XYZ file of C-alpha atoms in Angstrom:
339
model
C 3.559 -26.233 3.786
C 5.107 -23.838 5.956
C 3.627 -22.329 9.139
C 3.850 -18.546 8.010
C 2.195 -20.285 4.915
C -0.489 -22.191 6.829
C -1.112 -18.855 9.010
C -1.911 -17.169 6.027
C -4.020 -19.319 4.493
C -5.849 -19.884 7.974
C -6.661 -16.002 7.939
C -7.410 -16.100 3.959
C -10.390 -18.064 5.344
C -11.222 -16.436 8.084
C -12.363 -13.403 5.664
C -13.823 -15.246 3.113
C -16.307 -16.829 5.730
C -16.886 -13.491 6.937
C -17.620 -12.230 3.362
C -19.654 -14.850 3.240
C -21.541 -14.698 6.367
C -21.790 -10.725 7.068
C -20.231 -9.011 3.837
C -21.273 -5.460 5.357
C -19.071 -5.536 7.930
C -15.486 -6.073 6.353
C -16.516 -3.519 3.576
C -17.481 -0.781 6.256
C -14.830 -1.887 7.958
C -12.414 -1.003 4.839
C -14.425 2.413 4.369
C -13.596 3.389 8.009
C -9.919 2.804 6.832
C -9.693 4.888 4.520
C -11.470 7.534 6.142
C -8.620 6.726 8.903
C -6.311 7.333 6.283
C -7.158 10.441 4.773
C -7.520 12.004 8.924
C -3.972 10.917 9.292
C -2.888 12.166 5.741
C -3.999 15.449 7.753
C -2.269 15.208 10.910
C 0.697 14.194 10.677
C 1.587 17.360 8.820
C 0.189 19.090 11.686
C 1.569 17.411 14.542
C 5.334 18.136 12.217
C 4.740 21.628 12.566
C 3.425 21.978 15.663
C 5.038 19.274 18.070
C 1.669 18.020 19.074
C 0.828 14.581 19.530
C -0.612 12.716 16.225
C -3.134 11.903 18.170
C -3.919 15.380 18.792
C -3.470 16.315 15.280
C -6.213 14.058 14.385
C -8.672 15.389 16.581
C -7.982 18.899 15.622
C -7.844 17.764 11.847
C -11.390 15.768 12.185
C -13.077 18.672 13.891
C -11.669 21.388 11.312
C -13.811 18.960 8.640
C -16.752 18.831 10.489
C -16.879 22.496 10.944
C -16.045 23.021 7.745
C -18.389 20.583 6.166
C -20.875 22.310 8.492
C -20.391 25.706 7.497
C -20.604 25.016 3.354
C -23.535 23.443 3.965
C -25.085 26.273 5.974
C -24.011 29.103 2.900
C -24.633 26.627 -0.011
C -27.999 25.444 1.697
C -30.229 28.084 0.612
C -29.586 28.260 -3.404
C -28.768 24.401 -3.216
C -32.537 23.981 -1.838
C -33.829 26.341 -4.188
C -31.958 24.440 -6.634
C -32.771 21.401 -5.675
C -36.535 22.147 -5.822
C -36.408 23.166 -9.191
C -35.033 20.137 -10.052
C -37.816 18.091 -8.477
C -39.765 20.431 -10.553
C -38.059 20.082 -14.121
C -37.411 16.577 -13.960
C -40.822 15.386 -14.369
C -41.709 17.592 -17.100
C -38.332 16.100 -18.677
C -39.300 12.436 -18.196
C -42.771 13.433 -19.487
C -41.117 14.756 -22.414
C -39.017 11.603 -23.390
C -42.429 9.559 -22.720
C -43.679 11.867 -25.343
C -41.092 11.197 -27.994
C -40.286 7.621 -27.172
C -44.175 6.793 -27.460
C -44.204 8.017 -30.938
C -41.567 5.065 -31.893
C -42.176 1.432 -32.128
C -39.999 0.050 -30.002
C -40.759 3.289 -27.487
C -43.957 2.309 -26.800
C -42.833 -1.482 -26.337
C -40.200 0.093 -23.715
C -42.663 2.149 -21.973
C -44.972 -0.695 -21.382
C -42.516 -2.909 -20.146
C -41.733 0.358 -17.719
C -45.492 0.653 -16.544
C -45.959 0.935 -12.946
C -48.644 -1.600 -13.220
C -46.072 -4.609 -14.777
C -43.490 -3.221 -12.304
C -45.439 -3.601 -8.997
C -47.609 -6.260 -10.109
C -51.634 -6.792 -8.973
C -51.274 -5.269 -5.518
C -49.901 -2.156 -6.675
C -50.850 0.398 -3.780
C -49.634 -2.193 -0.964
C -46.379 -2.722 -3.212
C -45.949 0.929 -3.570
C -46.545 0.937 0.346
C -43.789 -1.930 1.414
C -41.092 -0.389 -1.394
C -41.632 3.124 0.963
C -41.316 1.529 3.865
C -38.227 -0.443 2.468
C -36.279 2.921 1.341
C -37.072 4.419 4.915
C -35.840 1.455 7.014
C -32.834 1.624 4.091
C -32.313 5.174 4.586
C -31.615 5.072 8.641
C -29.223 1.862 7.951
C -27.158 4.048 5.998
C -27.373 6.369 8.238
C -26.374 4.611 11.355
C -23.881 2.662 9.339
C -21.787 6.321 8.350
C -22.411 7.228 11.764
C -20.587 3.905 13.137
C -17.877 4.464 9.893
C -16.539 7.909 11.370
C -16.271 6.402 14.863
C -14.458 3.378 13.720
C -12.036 5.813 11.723
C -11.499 8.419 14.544
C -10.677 5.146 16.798
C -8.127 3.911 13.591
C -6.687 7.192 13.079
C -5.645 8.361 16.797
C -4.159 5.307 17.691
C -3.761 2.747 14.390
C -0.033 1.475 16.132
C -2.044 -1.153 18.557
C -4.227 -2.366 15.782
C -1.468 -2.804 13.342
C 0.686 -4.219 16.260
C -2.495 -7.051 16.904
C -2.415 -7.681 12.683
C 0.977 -8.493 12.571
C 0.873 -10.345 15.205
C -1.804 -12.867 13.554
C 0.906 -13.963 11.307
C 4.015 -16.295 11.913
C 6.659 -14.328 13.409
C 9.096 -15.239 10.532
C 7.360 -13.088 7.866
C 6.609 -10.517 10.520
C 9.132 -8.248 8.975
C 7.067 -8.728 5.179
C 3.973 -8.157 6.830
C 5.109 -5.113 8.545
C 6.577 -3.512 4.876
C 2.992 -5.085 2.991
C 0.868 -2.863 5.281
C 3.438 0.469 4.821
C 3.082 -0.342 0.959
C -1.341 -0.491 1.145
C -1.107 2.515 2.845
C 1.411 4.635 0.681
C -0.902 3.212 -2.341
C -4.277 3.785 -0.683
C -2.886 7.261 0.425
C -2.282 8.199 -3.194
C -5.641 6.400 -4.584
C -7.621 9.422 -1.988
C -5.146 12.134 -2.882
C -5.666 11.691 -6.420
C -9.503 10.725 -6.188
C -10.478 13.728 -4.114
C -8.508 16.069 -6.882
C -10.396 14.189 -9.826
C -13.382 15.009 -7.854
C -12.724 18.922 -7.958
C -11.284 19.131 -11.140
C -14.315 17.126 -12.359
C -17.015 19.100 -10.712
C -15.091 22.689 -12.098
C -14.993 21.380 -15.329
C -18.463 19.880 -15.690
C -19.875 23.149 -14.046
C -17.961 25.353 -16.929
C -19.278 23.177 -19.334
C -22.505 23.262 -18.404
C -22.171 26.776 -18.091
C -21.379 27.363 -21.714
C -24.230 25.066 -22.990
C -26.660 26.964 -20.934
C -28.102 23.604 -19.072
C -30.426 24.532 -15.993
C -29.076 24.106 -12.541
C -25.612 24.075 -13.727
C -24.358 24.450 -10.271
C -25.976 21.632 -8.491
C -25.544 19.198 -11.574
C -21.962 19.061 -11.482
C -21.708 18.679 -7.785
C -23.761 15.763 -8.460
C -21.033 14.377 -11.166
C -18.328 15.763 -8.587
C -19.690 13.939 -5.543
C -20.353 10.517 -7.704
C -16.592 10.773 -9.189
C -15.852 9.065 -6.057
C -16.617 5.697 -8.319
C -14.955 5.892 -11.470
C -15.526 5.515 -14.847
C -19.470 4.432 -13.668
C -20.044 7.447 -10.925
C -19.961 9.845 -13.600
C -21.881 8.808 -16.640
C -25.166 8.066 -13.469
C -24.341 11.793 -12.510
C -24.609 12.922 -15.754
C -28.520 11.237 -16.101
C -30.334 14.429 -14.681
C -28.330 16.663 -16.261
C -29.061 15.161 -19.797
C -33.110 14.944 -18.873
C -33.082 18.506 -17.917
C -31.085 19.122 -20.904
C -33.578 17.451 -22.992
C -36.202 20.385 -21.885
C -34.107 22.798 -23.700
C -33.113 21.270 -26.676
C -33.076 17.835 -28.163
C -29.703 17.527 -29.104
C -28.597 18.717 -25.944
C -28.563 15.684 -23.724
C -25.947 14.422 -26.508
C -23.821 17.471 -25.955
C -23.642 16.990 -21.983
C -22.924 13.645 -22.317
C -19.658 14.703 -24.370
C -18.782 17.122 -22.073
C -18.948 14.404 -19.332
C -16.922 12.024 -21.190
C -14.249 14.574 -22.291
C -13.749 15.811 -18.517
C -13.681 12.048 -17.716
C -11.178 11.425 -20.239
C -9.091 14.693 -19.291
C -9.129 13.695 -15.518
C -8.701 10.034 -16.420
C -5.741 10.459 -18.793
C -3.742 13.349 -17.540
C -4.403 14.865 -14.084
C -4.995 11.922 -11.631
C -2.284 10.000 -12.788
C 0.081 12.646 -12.310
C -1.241 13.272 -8.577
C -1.294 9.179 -7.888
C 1.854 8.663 -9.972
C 3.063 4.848 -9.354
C 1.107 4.911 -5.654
C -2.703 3.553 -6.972
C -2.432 3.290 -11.317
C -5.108 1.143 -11.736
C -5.828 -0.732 -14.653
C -9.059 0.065 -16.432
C -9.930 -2.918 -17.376
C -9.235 -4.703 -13.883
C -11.138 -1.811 -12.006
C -14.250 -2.526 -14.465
C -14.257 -5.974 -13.272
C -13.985 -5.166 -10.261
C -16.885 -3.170 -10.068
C -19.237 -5.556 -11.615
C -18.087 -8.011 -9.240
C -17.981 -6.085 -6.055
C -22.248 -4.780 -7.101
C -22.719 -8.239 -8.084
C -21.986 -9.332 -4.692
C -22.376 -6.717 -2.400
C -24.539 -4.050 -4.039
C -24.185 -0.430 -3.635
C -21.393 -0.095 -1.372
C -19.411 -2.968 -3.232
C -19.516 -0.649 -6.204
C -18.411 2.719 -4.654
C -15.308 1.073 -2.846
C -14.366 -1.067 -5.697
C -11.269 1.282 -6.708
C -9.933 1.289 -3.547
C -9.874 -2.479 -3.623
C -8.584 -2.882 -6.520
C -5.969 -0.974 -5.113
C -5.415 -2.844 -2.396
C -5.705 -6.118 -3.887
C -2.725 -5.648 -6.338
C -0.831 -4.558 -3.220
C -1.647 -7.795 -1.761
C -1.073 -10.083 -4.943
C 2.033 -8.307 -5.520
C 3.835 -8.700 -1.732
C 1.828 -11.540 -0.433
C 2.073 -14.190 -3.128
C 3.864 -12.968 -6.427
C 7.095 -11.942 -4.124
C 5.692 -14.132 -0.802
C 4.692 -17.340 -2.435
C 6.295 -17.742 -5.974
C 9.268 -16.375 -4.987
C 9.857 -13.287 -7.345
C 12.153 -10.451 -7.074
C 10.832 -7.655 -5.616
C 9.764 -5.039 -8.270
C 12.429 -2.137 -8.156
C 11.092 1.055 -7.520
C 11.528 4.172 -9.317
């Protein structure tokens, strides 16, 4: 075995036992990447045009977000909260509603009694009730301290990523510097293209869905595709949860309804899918569906939530890996010509 071989197999293990130990940190670590990523996608443009420093850029580009971020949500507050009220309002009557119709089946009652509160929560059922609050509050403020310490670990990535790639390649043997230098360009050209085209799936999604719902006449149309929008972030899966209220509320209107949003769902899916983020991502992140379906079973198997919602991204990633660090690397293969 060679010692650019040994070093990376040394480091292979290194992140497995950190996976294994704390598998939190590497994946917010990746999500503060990307978020690096898509700030830089920003600035360098900038700092082109105007001569400033990248650095500079960055900062400027980071607080335009914020502000902007900040000001949609102080015009779209008001008839989202009304909206979002209304929801709260509708969606028990809709869920009382299926109860209603699945309780006049067979096996609706049988699922409805294996979905009582009472089988859930077992013989202690208010101190249950009590510990799963408490539970989804201390849950709540992890997730909020952990996107808190995300955007400062991507603000530190994106105004100054040279040192930390420098200290990277430098954990390697100094013969297959040179590969490791052109592997990291390559993950970032291909997770460049995976946000590019995921945050234009995203819009396109939410336009379409809204139109849709629009034209069916579902309630909240508005805040029901933003819902599908925001979840597009995880394919093929992010979607079809989004589309859950939408079909209960639908179900208030009309019984054949919920079957109707569903197809709209799956044909915007299938439009965005099939035609319009491939042409934005183009060779850069074309992910298999079939590998990024494994993928996310395996990432929520093993890390939950947040294994699921960056599982595309690793996919992407990973093939970068496979491809440069041991197809070409390891076995020896030609280099795949570009187009």
């Amino acid at each position: 075995m060679t010692r650019s071989q040994a070093s990376i197999l040394i480091l292979l293990g290194l992140l497995l036992a950190l996976f294994w130990l704390a598998p939190e940190v590497p994946l917010l670590g990746f999500a503060a990447v990307l978020l690096a990523l898509a700030l830089r996608a920003g600035g360098e443009p900038l700092a082109r045009r105007t001569g400033l420093p990248p650095w500079a850029a960055v900062l400027i580009v980071a607080t335009l977000v914020m502000l902007a971020i900040g000001l949609a949500g102080w015009a779209a507050a008001a008839p989202l909260t009304e909206q979002a009220k209304e929801l709260a309002q509708q969606l028990p009557r809709s869920l009382e509603t299926l109860r209603g119709k699945l309780a006049d089946t067979g096996w609706g009652d049988w699922v409805l009694r294996q979905l009582d509160p009472g089988r859930i929560l077992g013989g202690g059922g208010a101190e249950n009730a009590a510990a799963a609050a408490a539970s989804a509050a201390s849950t709540t403020l992890g997730g909020l301290g952990n996107a808190v310490l995300v955007v400062l670990l991507a603000l530190y990535l994106a105004v100054q990523p040279e040192g930390y790639l420098s200290g990277l390649r430098h954990l390697f043997a100094p013969e297959i510097e040179g590969r490791v230098r052109d592997t990291l360009e390559d993950a970032g050209h291909t997770l460049r293209g995976w946000l590019l085209g995921q945050a234009f799936a995203m819009v396109v999604a939410g336009v379409l869905t809204w139109i849709g719902f629009l034209i069916l006449g579902v309630p909240l149309a508005g805040l029901l595709a933003t819902i599908i929008a925001v979840l597009n972030f995880i394919p093929v899966i992010g979607p079809l949860i989004g589309a859950v209220p939408a079909m209960l509320l639908a179900l208030t209107q009309d019984p054949l309804m919920p079957l109707w949003v569903l197809g709209i769902v799956v044909l915007v899916q299938n439009i965005e899918g099939n035609f319009l983020t491939p042409m934005v991502q183009s060779r850069t992140a074309d992910l298999p569906p079939a590998l990024l379906l494994v993928t996310q079973v395996l990432t929520g198997a093993l890390f939950g939530l947040l294994g699921v919602a960056l599982a595309a991204p690793i996919s992407a990633l990973a093939l970068v890996l496979v491809r440069r660090g041991y197809v070409e690397g390891w076995l020896g293969w030609p280099p795949k010509p570009t187009a």
